[in-house]
């Protein structure tokens, strides 16, 4: 990657990351907001002991409605060295994490890959790449052989929606290719005897207000593209209005049950396997505190 004119992600914004930050908020030093056990992921990821989440600051997609806007847009976090990042992975493993869950890692892919290579011999839990789906070949090639589980979003089929909500009209073009590349890397899902995911791809989709037709189109694409027994999907109903939605008033409400249930029926009729979020999660209860938990280590420099 060229740090002086970054084209790492599909935004290709050309920022000089040695002098400032790009659209994603990323400079030439990794920034993270939290490293801790997290119980709010799908059961096959969180299990009973928690997922070892590392929340990276910044995000290239900058969705208007992001529930993690404190880190994704405001870039809250602190800088850590690659060595410290590698230590954090091992500390999470020592705390009993079922996996290392890299949340929005893409704009720091080369640094994370170095930290993973440093620790891989001592890490015996799966590595999860929890990302927006808006990924370049370069990012995915950087992660090849290092990631066990891809946990990508698939957000929009409609280019009007992706332009309106995430300021990019090519989201589906990019993400549809990226998901196929992820699947080619990790192959069919594998689970432990107690239901934890060891390997494979779990595609997340957040149903949006006024979005059920788009959601159904995405489900049909997933079903046509991947063997349903080889992947898992996670349909999410946790949307709650958040951020500045003045220009998107249609997003300024929670989902209606009928919208979500229509999408769930479609997933069932396509024979898809995975997870359906229950009622009552359309709030911020599952959003962790972004307060540098687990990041700093007493008495050491970052
Ligand atoms: S990774 Fe960040 S700096 Fe690089 S092209 Fe993407 S948005 Fe720009």
Short mmCIF file of C-alpha atoms and ligand atoms in Angstrom, two decimals:
data_model
loop_
_atom_site.label_atom_id
_atom_site.label_comp_id
_atom_site.label_asym_id
_atom_site.label_seq_id
_atom_site.Cartn_x
_atom_site.Cartn_y
_atom_site.Cartn_z
CA UNK A 1 0.00 0.00 0.00
CA UNK A 2 1.11 3.57 -0.61
CA UNK A 3 0.81 5.50 2.66
CA UNK A 4 1.38 8.79 0.82
CA UNK A 5 -1.57 8.30 -1.54
CA UNK A 6 -3.76 5.60 -0.02
CA UNK A 7 -5.94 3.48 -2.32
CA UNK A 8 -6.26 0.55 0.07
CA UNK A 9 -10.06 0.43 0.25
CA UNK A 10 -12.66 0.93 -2.50
CA UNK A 11 -12.99 4.64 -1.62
CA UNK A 12 -9.49 5.15 -3.05
CA UNK A 13 -9.44 8.61 -1.48
CA UNK A 14 -5.71 9.12 -2.05
CA UNK A 15 -5.00 10.55 1.41
CA UNK A 16 -1.45 10.96 2.61
CA UNK A 17 -1.76 8.93 5.79
CA UNK A 18 1.65 10.03 7.06
CA UNK A 19 0.39 13.61 7.28
CA UNK A 20 -3.27 13.19 8.20
CA UNK A 21 -6.22 10.85 7.86
CA UNK A 22 -8.30 9.56 4.97
CA UNK A 23 -12.07 9.37 4.60
CA UNK A 24 -11.91 6.35 6.95
CA UNK A 25 -10.14 8.32 9.70
CA UNK A 26 -7.07 6.12 9.37
CA UNK A 27 -3.54 7.50 9.63
CA UNK A 28 -0.28 5.54 9.60
CA UNK A 29 -0.79 4.23 13.15
CA UNK A 30 -3.52 1.85 14.25
CA UNK A 31 -6.20 3.38 16.44
CA UNK A 32 -8.55 1.34 18.61
CA UNK A 33 -11.37 2.12 21.02
CA UNK A 34 -11.92 -1.10 22.98
CA UNK A 35 -10.54 -4.61 23.35
CA UNK A 36 -12.77 -6.79 25.51
CA UNK A 37 -15.00 -9.83 25.70
CA UNK A 38 -18.33 -9.14 24.00
CA UNK A 39 -21.54 -11.11 24.33
CA UNK A 40 -23.68 -9.31 21.76
CA UNK A 41 -22.69 -11.24 18.63
CA UNK A 42 -24.48 -14.25 17.17
CA UNK A 43 -24.49 -17.30 19.50
CA UNK A 44 -21.95 -19.16 17.33
CA UNK A 45 -19.53 -16.22 17.75
CA UNK A 46 -20.16 -15.03 21.33
CA UNK A 47 -20.74 -18.50 22.80
CA UNK A 48 -20.81 -18.59 26.59
CA UNK A 49 -17.42 -17.00 27.27
CA UNK A 50 -17.61 -14.09 24.85
CA UNK A 51 -15.98 -12.99 21.63
CA UNK A 52 -12.62 -11.22 21.91
CA UNK A 53 -13.58 -8.02 20.15
CA UNK A 54 -11.09 -5.37 19.08
CA UNK A 55 -12.94 -2.26 17.90
CA UNK A 56 -10.90 -0.23 15.42
CA UNK A 57 -11.55 3.52 15.20
CA UNK A 58 -12.79 4.96 11.92
CA UNK A 59 -14.56 3.37 8.95
CA UNK A 60 -14.42 3.93 5.21
CA UNK A 61 -18.17 3.54 4.72
CA UNK A 62 -19.43 6.30 7.08
CA UNK A 63 -23.09 5.21 7.07
CA UNK A 64 -25.43 7.95 8.21
CA UNK A 65 -27.21 5.71 10.71
CA UNK A 66 -24.19 3.99 12.31
CA UNK A 67 -24.83 2.92 15.91
CA UNK A 68 -21.09 2.98 16.58
CA UNK A 69 -20.72 6.57 15.35
CA UNK A 70 -18.53 7.53 18.31
CA UNK A 71 -15.77 5.39 16.82
CA UNK A 72 -16.73 5.12 13.15
CA UNK A 73 -17.32 8.83 12.48
CA UNK A 74 -15.86 10.66 15.49
CA UNK A 75 -12.79 8.38 15.37
CA UNK A 76 -12.66 7.96 19.15
CA UNK A 77 -9.76 5.77 20.23
CA UNK A 78 -6.08 5.76 20.97
CA UNK A 79 -3.04 4.84 18.91
CA UNK A 80 -1.38 1.48 19.51
CA UNK A 81 1.73 -0.10 18.07
CA UNK A 82 1.61 -3.34 16.08
CA UNK A 83 3.39 -5.02 19.00
CA UNK A 84 0.73 -3.84 21.46
CA UNK A 85 -2.02 -4.99 19.10
CA UNK A 86 -0.41 -8.43 18.99
CA UNK A 87 -0.31 -8.48 22.82
CA UNK A 88 -4.00 -7.56 22.96
CA UNK A 89 -4.91 -10.61 20.88
CA UNK A 90 -3.07 -12.86 23.34
CA UNK A 91 -4.60 -11.09 26.35
CA UNK A 92 -8.10 -11.68 24.95
CA UNK A 93 -7.27 -15.33 24.39
CA UNK A 94 -6.02 -15.55 28.01
CA UNK A 95 -9.33 -14.03 29.20
CA UNK A 96 -11.13 -16.99 27.64
CA UNK A 97 -12.34 -15.48 24.35
CA UNK A 98 -13.75 -18.00 21.89
CA UNK A 99 -12.21 -16.02 19.02
CA UNK A 100 -10.47 -12.77 18.10
CA UNK A 101 -13.08 -10.53 16.51
CA UNK A 102 -11.63 -7.70 14.43
CA UNK A 103 -14.39 -5.08 14.19
CA UNK A 104 -14.12 -2.71 11.20
CA UNK A 105 -10.47 -3.61 10.57
CA UNK A 106 -10.15 -3.03 6.82
CA UNK A 107 -8.46 0.37 6.73
CA UNK A 108 -5.74 -1.04 9.02
CA UNK A 109 -5.41 -4.40 7.23
CA UNK A 110 -1.60 -4.34 6.67
CA UNK A 111 -0.85 -3.46 10.33
CA UNK A 112 -3.32 -6.08 11.61
CA UNK A 113 -1.84 -8.71 9.31
CA UNK A 114 1.60 -8.00 10.80
CA UNK A 115 0.22 -8.31 14.35
CA UNK A 116 -1.53 -11.57 13.48
CA UNK A 117 1.62 -13.02 11.93
CA UNK A 118 3.49 -12.07 15.10
CA UNK A 119 1.01 -13.92 17.32
CA UNK A 120 -0.36 -16.69 15.09
CA UNK A 121 1.96 -19.37 16.51
CA UNK A 122 0.50 -18.71 19.98
CA UNK A 123 -3.12 -18.05 19.01
CA UNK A 124 -5.24 -21.17 18.98
CA UNK A 125 -8.66 -19.54 18.55
CA UNK A 126 -10.30 -18.50 15.25
CA UNK A 127 -9.77 -15.02 13.83
CA UNK A 128 -12.97 -13.23 12.77
CA UNK A 129 -13.04 -10.39 10.25
CA UNK A 130 -16.16 -8.36 11.14
CA UNK A 131 -16.48 -5.85 8.33
CA UNK A 132 -18.81 -3.73 6.20
CA UNK A 133 -18.51 -5.85 3.06
CA UNK A 134 -17.16 -2.83 1.16
CA UNK A 135 -13.74 -4.40 0.72
CA UNK A 136 -11.08 -4.20 -1.98
CA UNK A 137 -9.13 -7.12 -3.42
CA UNK A 138 -6.03 -5.64 -1.77
CA UNK A 139 -7.60 -5.78 1.69
CA UNK A 140 -8.83 -9.34 1.25
CA UNK A 141 -5.52 -10.50 -0.21
CA UNK A 142 -3.77 -8.98 2.82
CA UNK A 143 -6.01 -11.05 5.10
CA UNK A 144 -5.73 -14.28 3.07
CA UNK A 145 -4.59 -17.24 5.24
CA UNK A 146 -4.98 -15.15 8.41
CA UNK A 147 -8.78 -15.06 8.73
CA UNK A 148 -10.84 -18.11 9.71
CA UNK A 149 -14.30 -16.55 9.77
CA UNK A 150 -15.64 -13.71 7.67
CA UNK A 151 -18.52 -11.82 9.24
CA UNK A 152 -19.36 -9.26 6.55
CA UNK A 153 -22.39 -7.02 6.29
CA UNK A 154 -24.34 -7.02 3.08
CA UNK A 155 -26.12 -3.70 3.39
CA UNK A 156 -27.76 -2.59 0.15
CA UNK A 157 -28.60 -3.89 -3.29
CA UNK A 158 -29.90 -0.55 -4.50
CA UNK A 159 -27.27 1.93 -5.61
CA UNK A 160 -29.67 4.77 -4.75
CA UNK A 161 -29.80 3.57 -1.17
CA UNK A 162 -26.04 3.09 -0.88
CA UNK A 163 -25.48 6.55 -2.30
CA UNK A 164 -28.06 8.10 -0.01
CA UNK A 165 -26.97 6.36 3.20
CA UNK A 166 -23.26 5.63 2.67
CA UNK A 167 -22.22 8.06 -0.04
CA UNK A 168 -21.22 5.41 -2.56
CA UNK A 169 -23.22 4.13 -5.50
CA UNK A 170 -21.08 1.03 -6.03
CA UNK A 171 -21.64 -0.69 -2.68
CA UNK A 172 -23.35 -3.79 -4.08
CA UNK A 173 -20.95 -4.14 -7.02
CA UNK A 174 -18.00 -4.08 -4.64
CA UNK A 175 -19.52 -6.10 -1.79
CA UNK A 176 -20.96 -8.83 -4.01
CA UNK A 177 -17.50 -9.52 -5.44
CA UNK A 178 -15.85 -9.20 -2.02
CA UNK A 179 -18.17 -11.78 -0.44
CA UNK A 180 -17.39 -14.27 -3.19
CA UNK A 181 -13.68 -13.69 -2.61
CA UNK A 182 -14.15 -14.21 1.15
CA UNK A 183 -16.00 -17.47 0.55
CA UNK A 184 -13.24 -18.65 -1.79
CA UNK A 185 -10.74 -18.04 1.03
CA UNK A 186 -12.53 -19.71 3.95
CA UNK A 187 -14.86 -22.23 2.30
CA UNK A 188 -17.94 -23.87 3.86
CA UNK A 189 -18.89 -23.26 7.50
CA UNK A 190 -17.54 -25.55 10.18
CA UNK A 191 -18.68 -25.67 13.80
CA UNK A 192 -17.46 -27.25 17.03
CA UNK A 193 -19.64 -29.84 18.75
CA UNK A 194 -21.04 -27.10 21.01
CA UNK A 195 -22.08 -24.90 18.09
CA UNK A 196 -19.22 -22.40 17.91
CA UNK A 197 -18.13 -21.36 14.46
CA UNK A 198 -14.60 -22.46 13.57
CA UNK A 199 -14.45 -21.44 9.93
CA UNK A 200 -16.62 -20.03 7.16
CA UNK A 201 -18.75 -17.01 6.35
CA UNK A 202 -21.71 -15.54 8.22
CA UNK A 203 -23.39 -12.74 6.28
CA UNK A 204 -25.15 -10.05 8.30
CA UNK A 205 -27.99 -7.97 6.98
CA UNK A 206 -29.64 -5.14 8.89
CA UNK A 207 -33.19 -4.57 7.70
CA UNK A 208 -33.85 -0.84 7.34
CA UNK A 209 -37.10 1.14 7.45
CA UNK A 210 -38.62 1.21 3.94
CA UNK A 211 -35.98 -1.38 3.00
CA UNK A 212 -37.75 -4.72 2.81
CA UNK A 213 -37.76 -4.92 -0.99
CA UNK A 214 -34.02 -4.26 -1.05
CA UNK A 215 -33.50 -6.87 1.69
CA UNK A 216 -35.43 -9.49 -0.27
CA UNK A 217 -33.40 -8.82 -3.41
CA UNK A 218 -30.21 -9.32 -1.39
CA UNK A 219 -31.47 -12.60 0.09
CA UNK A 220 -32.27 -13.90 -3.39
CA UNK A 221 -28.78 -12.96 -4.55
CA UNK A 222 -27.18 -14.72 -1.56
CA UNK A 223 -29.28 -17.80 -2.14
CA UNK A 224 -28.39 -17.92 -5.84
CA UNK A 225 -24.69 -17.33 -5.23
CA UNK A 226 -23.79 -19.56 -2.25
CA UNK A 227 -24.94 -23.08 -1.34
CA UNK A 228 -27.32 -22.45 1.56
CA UNK A 229 -25.87 -25.26 3.68
CA UNK A 230 -22.34 -23.83 3.35
CA UNK A 231 -22.91 -20.32 4.72
CA UNK A 232 -24.99 -18.73 7.47
CA UNK A 233 -26.95 -15.51 7.46
CA UNK A 234 -27.87 -13.22 10.31
CA UNK A 235 -30.98 -11.11 9.83
CA UNK A 236 -30.88 -8.12 12.15
CA UNK A 237 -33.86 -6.12 13.39
CA UNK A 238 -31.92 -3.87 15.76
CA UNK A 239 -32.18 -0.71 13.68
CA UNK A 240 -32.87 2.37 15.82
CA UNK A 241 -32.63 5.96 14.57
CA UNK A 242 -29.25 7.42 15.28
CA UNK A 243 -27.09 10.28 14.06
CA UNK A 244 -28.10 13.13 11.78
CA UNK A 245 -31.04 11.89 9.71
CA UNK A 246 -32.42 15.27 8.60
CA UNK A 247 -31.79 14.41 4.96
CA UNK A 248 -33.17 10.88 5.31
CA UNK A 249 -36.44 11.27 7.23
CA UNK A 250 -37.54 7.75 6.22
CA UNK A 251 -34.86 6.40 8.57
CA UNK A 252 -36.16 8.35 11.52
CA UNK A 253 -38.26 5.53 12.94
CA UNK A 254 -37.84 1.97 14.12
CA UNK A 255 -38.76 -1.00 11.94
CA UNK A 256 -42.33 -2.16 11.76
CA UNK A 257 -42.76 -5.83 12.68
CA UNK A 258 -44.47 -6.45 9.36
CA UNK A 259 -41.38 -5.23 7.48
CA UNK A 260 -39.03 -7.50 9.38
CA UNK A 261 -41.36 -10.50 9.32
CA UNK A 262 -41.74 -10.24 5.53
CA UNK A 263 -37.97 -10.47 5.15
CA UNK A 264 -37.77 -13.39 7.59
CA UNK A 265 -40.47 -15.26 5.64
CA UNK A 266 -38.46 -14.80 2.46
CA UNK A 267 -35.29 -16.16 4.11
CA UNK A 268 -37.23 -19.18 5.33
CA UNK A 269 -38.79 -19.82 1.95
CA UNK A 270 -35.30 -19.76 0.38
CA UNK A 271 -34.16 -22.39 2.91
CA UNK A 272 -31.50 -20.14 4.40
CA UNK A 273 -29.79 -21.14 7.62
CA UNK A 274 -28.66 -18.82 10.38
CA UNK A 275 -29.92 -16.38 12.95
CA UNK A 276 -33.04 -14.24 13.28
CA UNK A 277 -32.93 -11.42 15.82
CA UNK A 278 -35.87 -11.38 18.19
CA UNK A 279 -38.08 -8.46 19.18
CA UNK A 280 -36.89 -5.82 21.62
CA UNK A 281 -33.34 -5.36 20.36
CA UNK A 282 -34.06 -2.09 18.53
CA UNK A 283 -32.18 -0.06 21.10
CA UNK A 284 -28.55 0.48 21.98
CA UNK A 285 -28.30 -2.18 24.68
CA UNK A 286 -25.78 -4.18 22.68
CA UNK A 287 -23.58 -1.20 21.85
CA UNK A 288 -20.53 -1.43 24.11
CA UNK A 289 -18.96 1.50 25.91
CA UNK A 290 -16.16 2.89 23.82
CA UNK A 291 -13.86 3.88 26.64
CA UNK A 292 -10.52 2.22 25.81
CA UNK A 293 -11.38 -0.80 27.98
CA UNK A 294 -8.62 -3.38 27.63
CA UNK A 295 -6.47 -1.19 25.41
CA UNK A 296 -3.96 0.28 27.81
CA UNK A 297 -1.83 -1.82 30.07
CA UNK A 298 -0.81 -0.31 33.39
CA UNK A 299 2.82 0.76 33.45
CA UNK A 300 3.51 0.26 29.74
CA UNK A 301 3.75 2.59 26.83
CA UNK A 302 1.47 1.92 23.89
S1 LIG B 1 -8.34 3.05 3.54
FE1 LIG B 1 -8.91 5.13 4.24
S2 LIG B 1 -7.26 6.44 3.50
FE2 LIG B 1 -7.14 4.51 2.33
S3 LIG B 1 -8.37 4.82 0.48
FE3 LIG B 1 -9.73 3.93 2.02
S4 LIG B 1 -10.69 5.73 3.00
FE4 LIG B 1 -8.88 6.48 1.93
#
